[in-house]
Amino acid sequence: MTKGEQSRQRILLEAFKLFATRPYELVSFKVMETEIGISRGSMIYYFKNKEGLFKEILKTLIFDSSSVKAVPEPYRLSLYSFYSYFIEILKKEKLTMTEMGIENFNEALMRIENSALTYIDNFKEIAYTWFEEETKIWYSVLERSIKSGEIKNNINPKVYAEIFEVCYLGKSFTGFFTQSGYDINQLEIYFKNLYNTIKN
């Protein structure tokens, strides 16, 4: 990673922490300069303006991070390997956020998404498109697993794709109300139980 890439990543992570604890309108460039310790010029260079920075946080640290898109293609050939790899992604993300001082990642996401609903045009449509894309990936993995004989061929892959994704989203949502966010080990147990009901 180049020095420029390191600076850009640092701005993203530090700004994420600010937007996760304060309303959008209270996170000014002046506040970011003081809290992050990086000049306004650098932030403008990488992101143009506050909205650009906020949108990049949404894309990189929310939609692209906690996403099944991050599961490599070889792990999409089996439902078991797919959900197991996804669980490891979530564990690493939670650990990274804890090391950054964010104890409850789900609360941080909820606060940022609440700001996005107010300040980003068409955020609902963007979020729903993300949900559909995530569900399509689950669907393709389920179809492959049916063809390989890993899981039963009499299940509806579209229904189960939504069940797996909604299971993850529901657990994420309930994590907002806890001290340290969702229990990923429990989510893994839910996935395993779902898997066991449909495996051959």
CSV table of C-alpha atoms in Angstrom, one decimal:
chain,number,residue,atom,x,y,z
A,1,MET,CA,0.0,0.0,0.0
A,2,THR,CA,1.5,3.4,-1.0
A,3,LYS,CA,1.7,6.3,1.3
A,4,GLY,CA,-1.2,8.0,-0.5
A,5,GLU,CA,-3.3,4.9,-0.1
A,6,GLN,CA,-2.5,4.7,3.6
A,7,SER,CA,-3.5,8.3,4.1
A,8,ARG,CA,-6.8,7.8,2.2
A,9,GLN,CA,-7.5,4.7,4.3
A,10,ARG,CA,-6.7,6.4,7.5
A,11,ILE,CA,-9.1,9.3,6.6
A,12,LEU,CA,-11.9,6.8,5.8
A,13,LEU,CA,-11.5,4.9,9.1
A,14,GLU,CA,-11.2,8.0,11.3
A,15,ALA,CA,-14.1,9.7,9.6
A,16,PHE,CA,-16.1,6.5,9.9
A,17,LYS,CA,-15.6,6.7,13.7
A,18,LEU,CA,-16.8,10.3,13.7
A,19,PHE,CA,-19.9,9.6,11.6
A,20,ALA,CA,-20.6,6.6,13.8
A,21,THR,CA,-20.8,8.7,16.9
A,22,ARG,CA,-22.2,12.1,15.7
A,23,PRO,CA,-24.9,13.3,13.4
A,24,TYR,CA,-23.8,14.0,9.8
A,25,GLU,CA,-24.4,17.8,10.2
A,26,LEU,CA,-22.0,18.0,13.2
A,27,VAL,CA,-19.1,16.3,11.4
A,28,SER,CA,-17.5,19.3,9.6
A,29,PHE,CA,-14.1,19.5,7.9
A,30,LYS,CA,-13.0,21.6,10.9
A,31,VAL,CA,-14.0,18.8,13.3
A,32,MET,CA,-12.3,16.2,11.1
A,33,GLU,CA,-9.1,18.2,10.9
A,34,THR,CA,-9.0,18.4,14.7
A,35,GLU,CA,-10.0,14.8,15.4
A,36,ILE,CA,-8.2,13.1,12.5
A,37,GLY,CA,-5.1,15.3,12.4
A,38,ILE,CA,-5.1,15.5,8.6
A,39,SER,CA,-5.4,18.7,6.7
A,40,ARG,CA,-8.6,19.8,4.9
A,41,GLY,CA,-6.6,19.9,1.7
A,42,SER,CA,-5.8,16.2,2.0
A,43,MET,CA,-9.4,15.3,2.6
A,44,ILE,CA,-10.5,17.4,-0.4
A,45,TYR,CA,-7.8,15.9,-2.5
A,46,TYR,CA,-9.0,12.4,-1.9
A,47,PHE,CA,-12.8,12.9,-1.6
A,48,LYS,CA,-13.6,16.4,-3.0
A,49,ASN,CA,-16.1,17.3,-0.2
A,50,LYS,CA,-17.8,15.9,2.9
A,51,GLU,CA,-20.5,14.2,0.9
A,52,GLY,CA,-17.9,12.5,-1.2
A,53,LEU,CA,-16.2,11.2,1.9
A,54,PHE,CA,-19.4,10.1,3.4
A,55,LYS,CA,-20.5,8.2,0.3
A,56,GLU,CA,-17.1,6.5,0.1
A,57,ILE,CA,-17.5,5.4,3.8
A,58,LEU,CA,-20.9,3.9,2.8
A,59,LYS,CA,-19.5,2.1,-0.2
A,60,THR,CA,-16.2,0.9,1.3
A,61,LEU,CA,-16.9,0.3,5.0
A,62,ILE,CA,-20.5,-0.6,4.9
A,63,PHE,CA,-21.8,-2.0,1.6
A,64,ASP,CA,-18.5,-3.6,0.4
A,65,SER,CA,-17.3,-4.8,3.8
A,66,SER,CA,-20.1,-6.8,5.4
A,67,SER,CA,-20.9,-8.3,2.0
A,68,VAL,CA,-20.9,-11.8,0.6
A,69,LYS,CA,-19.3,-10.2,-2.5
A,70,ALA,CA,-16.1,-10.5,-0.6
A,71,VAL,CA,-16.3,-14.3,-0.6
A,72,PRO,CA,-13.8,-15.6,-3.3
A,73,GLU,CA,-15.2,-17.6,-6.2
A,74,PRO,CA,-13.7,-20.9,-5.2
A,75,TYR,CA,-15.6,-20.8,-1.9
A,76,ARG,CA,-18.9,-20.2,-3.8
A,77,LEU,CA,-19.0,-23.8,-5.1
A,78,SER,CA,-20.3,-25.1,-1.8
A,79,LEU,CA,-22.9,-23.6,0.5
A,80,TYR,CA,-21.0,-24.8,3.5
A,81,SER,CA,-17.7,-23.3,2.4
A,82,PHE,CA,-19.5,-20.1,1.3
A,83,TYR,CA,-21.3,-19.4,4.6
A,84,SER,CA,-18.2,-20.5,6.6
A,85,TYR,CA,-15.9,-18.0,4.7
A,86,PHE,CA,-18.5,-15.3,5.2
A,87,ILE,CA,-18.6,-15.8,8.9
A,88,GLU,CA,-14.8,-15.5,9.0
A,89,ILE,CA,-15.1,-12.2,7.1
A,90,LEU,CA,-17.5,-10.9,9.7
A,91,LYS,CA,-15.3,-12.0,12.6
A,92,LYS,CA,-12.3,-10.2,11.1
A,93,GLU,CA,-14.4,-7.0,10.5
A,94,LYS,CA,-15.7,-7.0,14.1
A,95,LEU,CA,-12.2,-7.5,15.4
A,96,THR,CA,-10.9,-4.6,13.3
A,97,MET,CA,-13.6,-2.3,14.5
A,98,THR,CA,-13.0,-3.3,18.1
A,99,GLU,CA,-9.3,-2.5,17.7
A,100,MET,CA,-10.3,0.9,16.3
A,101,GLY,CA,-12.3,1.5,19.5
A,102,ILE,CA,-15.7,0.8,18.1
A,103,GLU,CA,-17.2,-1.7,20.5
A,104,ASN,CA,-20.6,-2.1,18.8
A,105,PHE,CA,-20.1,-2.2,15.0
A,106,ASN,CA,-23.9,-2.7,14.5
A,107,GLU,CA,-24.7,0.5,16.4
A,108,ALA,CA,-22.0,2.4,14.3
A,109,LEU,CA,-23.6,1.1,11.1
A,110,MET,CA,-27.1,2.0,12.3
A,111,ARG,CA,-26.1,5.6,13.1
A,112,ILE,CA,-24.3,6.1,9.8
A,113,GLU,CA,-27.2,4.6,7.8
A,114,ASN,CA,-29.6,6.9,9.7
A,115,SER,CA,-27.6,9.9,8.5
A,116,ALA,CA,-27.6,8.5,5.0
A,117,LEU,CA,-31.4,8.3,5.0
A,118,THR,CA,-31.5,12.0,5.7
A,119,TYR,CA,-28.6,13.3,3.6
A,120,ILE,CA,-28.0,10.9,0.7
A,121,ASP,CA,-30.5,11.0,-2.2
A,122,ASN,CA,-32.0,7.6,-3.0
A,123,PHE,CA,-30.3,5.9,-0.1
A,124,LYS,CA,-33.3,3.5,0.3
A,125,GLU,CA,-33.0,2.4,-3.4
A,126,ILE,CA,-29.2,2.0,-3.0
A,127,ALA,CA,-29.6,-0.1,0.1
A,128,TYR,CA,-32.3,-2.2,-1.5
A,129,THR,CA,-30.2,-2.8,-4.6
A,130,TRP,CA,-27.4,-4.0,-2.3
A,131,PHE,CA,-29.8,-6.4,-0.6
A,132,GLU,CA,-30.9,-7.8,-4.0
A,133,GLU,CA,-27.3,-8.2,-5.1
A,134,GLU,CA,-26.4,-10.0,-1.9
A,135,THR,CA,-29.5,-12.3,-2.2
A,136,LYS,CA,-28.6,-13.1,-5.8
A,137,ILE,CA,-25.1,-14.3,-4.7
A,138,TRP,CA,-26.7,-16.6,-2.1
A,139,TYR,CA,-29.1,-17.8,-4.8
A,140,SER,CA,-26.3,-18.7,-7.2
A,141,VAL,CA,-24.4,-20.6,-4.4
A,142,LEU,CA,-27.6,-22.5,-3.5
A,143,GLU,CA,-28.2,-23.4,-7.2
A,144,ARG,CA,-24.6,-24.8,-7.5
A,145,SER,CA,-25.0,-26.7,-4.3
A,146,ILE,CA,-28.2,-28.3,-5.6
A,147,LYS,CA,-26.5,-29.3,-8.8
A,148,SER,CA,-23.6,-30.8,-7.0
A,149,GLY,CA,-25.9,-32.8,-4.7
A,150,GLU,CA,-24.6,-31.1,-1.6
A,151,ILE,CA,-28.2,-29.9,-0.7
A,152,LYS,CA,-31.7,-31.2,-1.5
A,153,ASN,CA,-33.0,-30.6,-5.0
A,154,ASN,CA,-36.6,-30.0,-3.8
A,155,ILE,CA,-35.9,-26.7,-2.0
A,156,ASN,CA,-36.7,-23.3,-3.5
A,157,PRO,CA,-33.2,-21.6,-3.8
A,158,LYS,CA,-34.8,-18.1,-4.1
A,159,VAL,CA,-36.6,-18.5,-0.8
A,160,TYR,CA,-33.6,-19.9,1.0
A,161,ALA,CA,-31.4,-17.2,-0.5
A,162,GLU,CA,-33.6,-14.6,1.2
A,163,ILE,CA,-33.7,-16.6,4.4
A,164,PHE,CA,-29.9,-16.7,4.7
A,165,GLU,CA,-29.6,-13.0,4.0
A,166,VAL,CA,-32.4,-11.9,6.2
A,167,CYS,CA,-31.0,-14.1,9.0
A,168,TYR,CA,-27.7,-12.1,8.8
A,169,LEU,CA,-29.5,-8.8,8.6
A,170,GLY,CA,-31.8,-9.6,11.5
A,171,LYS,CA,-28.9,-10.6,13.7
A,172,SER,CA,-27.1,-7.4,12.7
A,173,PHE,CA,-30.1,-5.4,13.6
A,174,THR,CA,-30.6,-7.0,17.1
A,175,GLY,CA,-26.9,-6.4,17.7
A,176,PHE,CA,-27.6,-2.7,17.8
A,177,PHE,CA,-29.4,-3.2,21.2
A,178,THR,CA,-26.5,-5.1,22.8
A,179,GLN,CA,-23.3,-3.8,24.5
A,180,SER,CA,-20.8,-5.3,22.0
A,181,GLY,CA,-22.9,-5.9,18.9
A,182,TYR,CA,-24.2,-9.1,17.4
A,183,ASP,CA,-22.9,-12.5,18.4
A,184,ILE,CA,-21.3,-13.9,15.2
A,185,ASN,CA,-20.8,-17.3,16.8
A,186,GLN,CA,-24.6,-17.4,17.2
A,187,LEU,CA,-25.1,-16.3,13.6
A,188,GLU,CA,-22.9,-19.2,12.6
A,189,ILE,CA,-25.1,-21.6,14.6
A,190,TYR,CA,-28.2,-20.2,12.8
A,191,PHE,CA,-26.5,-20.7,9.4
A,192,LYS,CA,-25.4,-24.2,10.4
A,193,ASN,CA,-29.0,-25.1,11.4
A,194,LEU,CA,-30.4,-23.8,8.2
A,195,TYR,CA,-27.7,-25.7,6.3
A,196,ASN,CA,-28.5,-29.0,8.1
A,197,THR,CA,-32.2,-28.7,7.3
A,198,ILE,CA,-31.4,-28.7,3.5
A,199,LYS,CA,-28.2,-30.7,3.1
A,200,ASN,CA,-28.3,-34.2,1.6
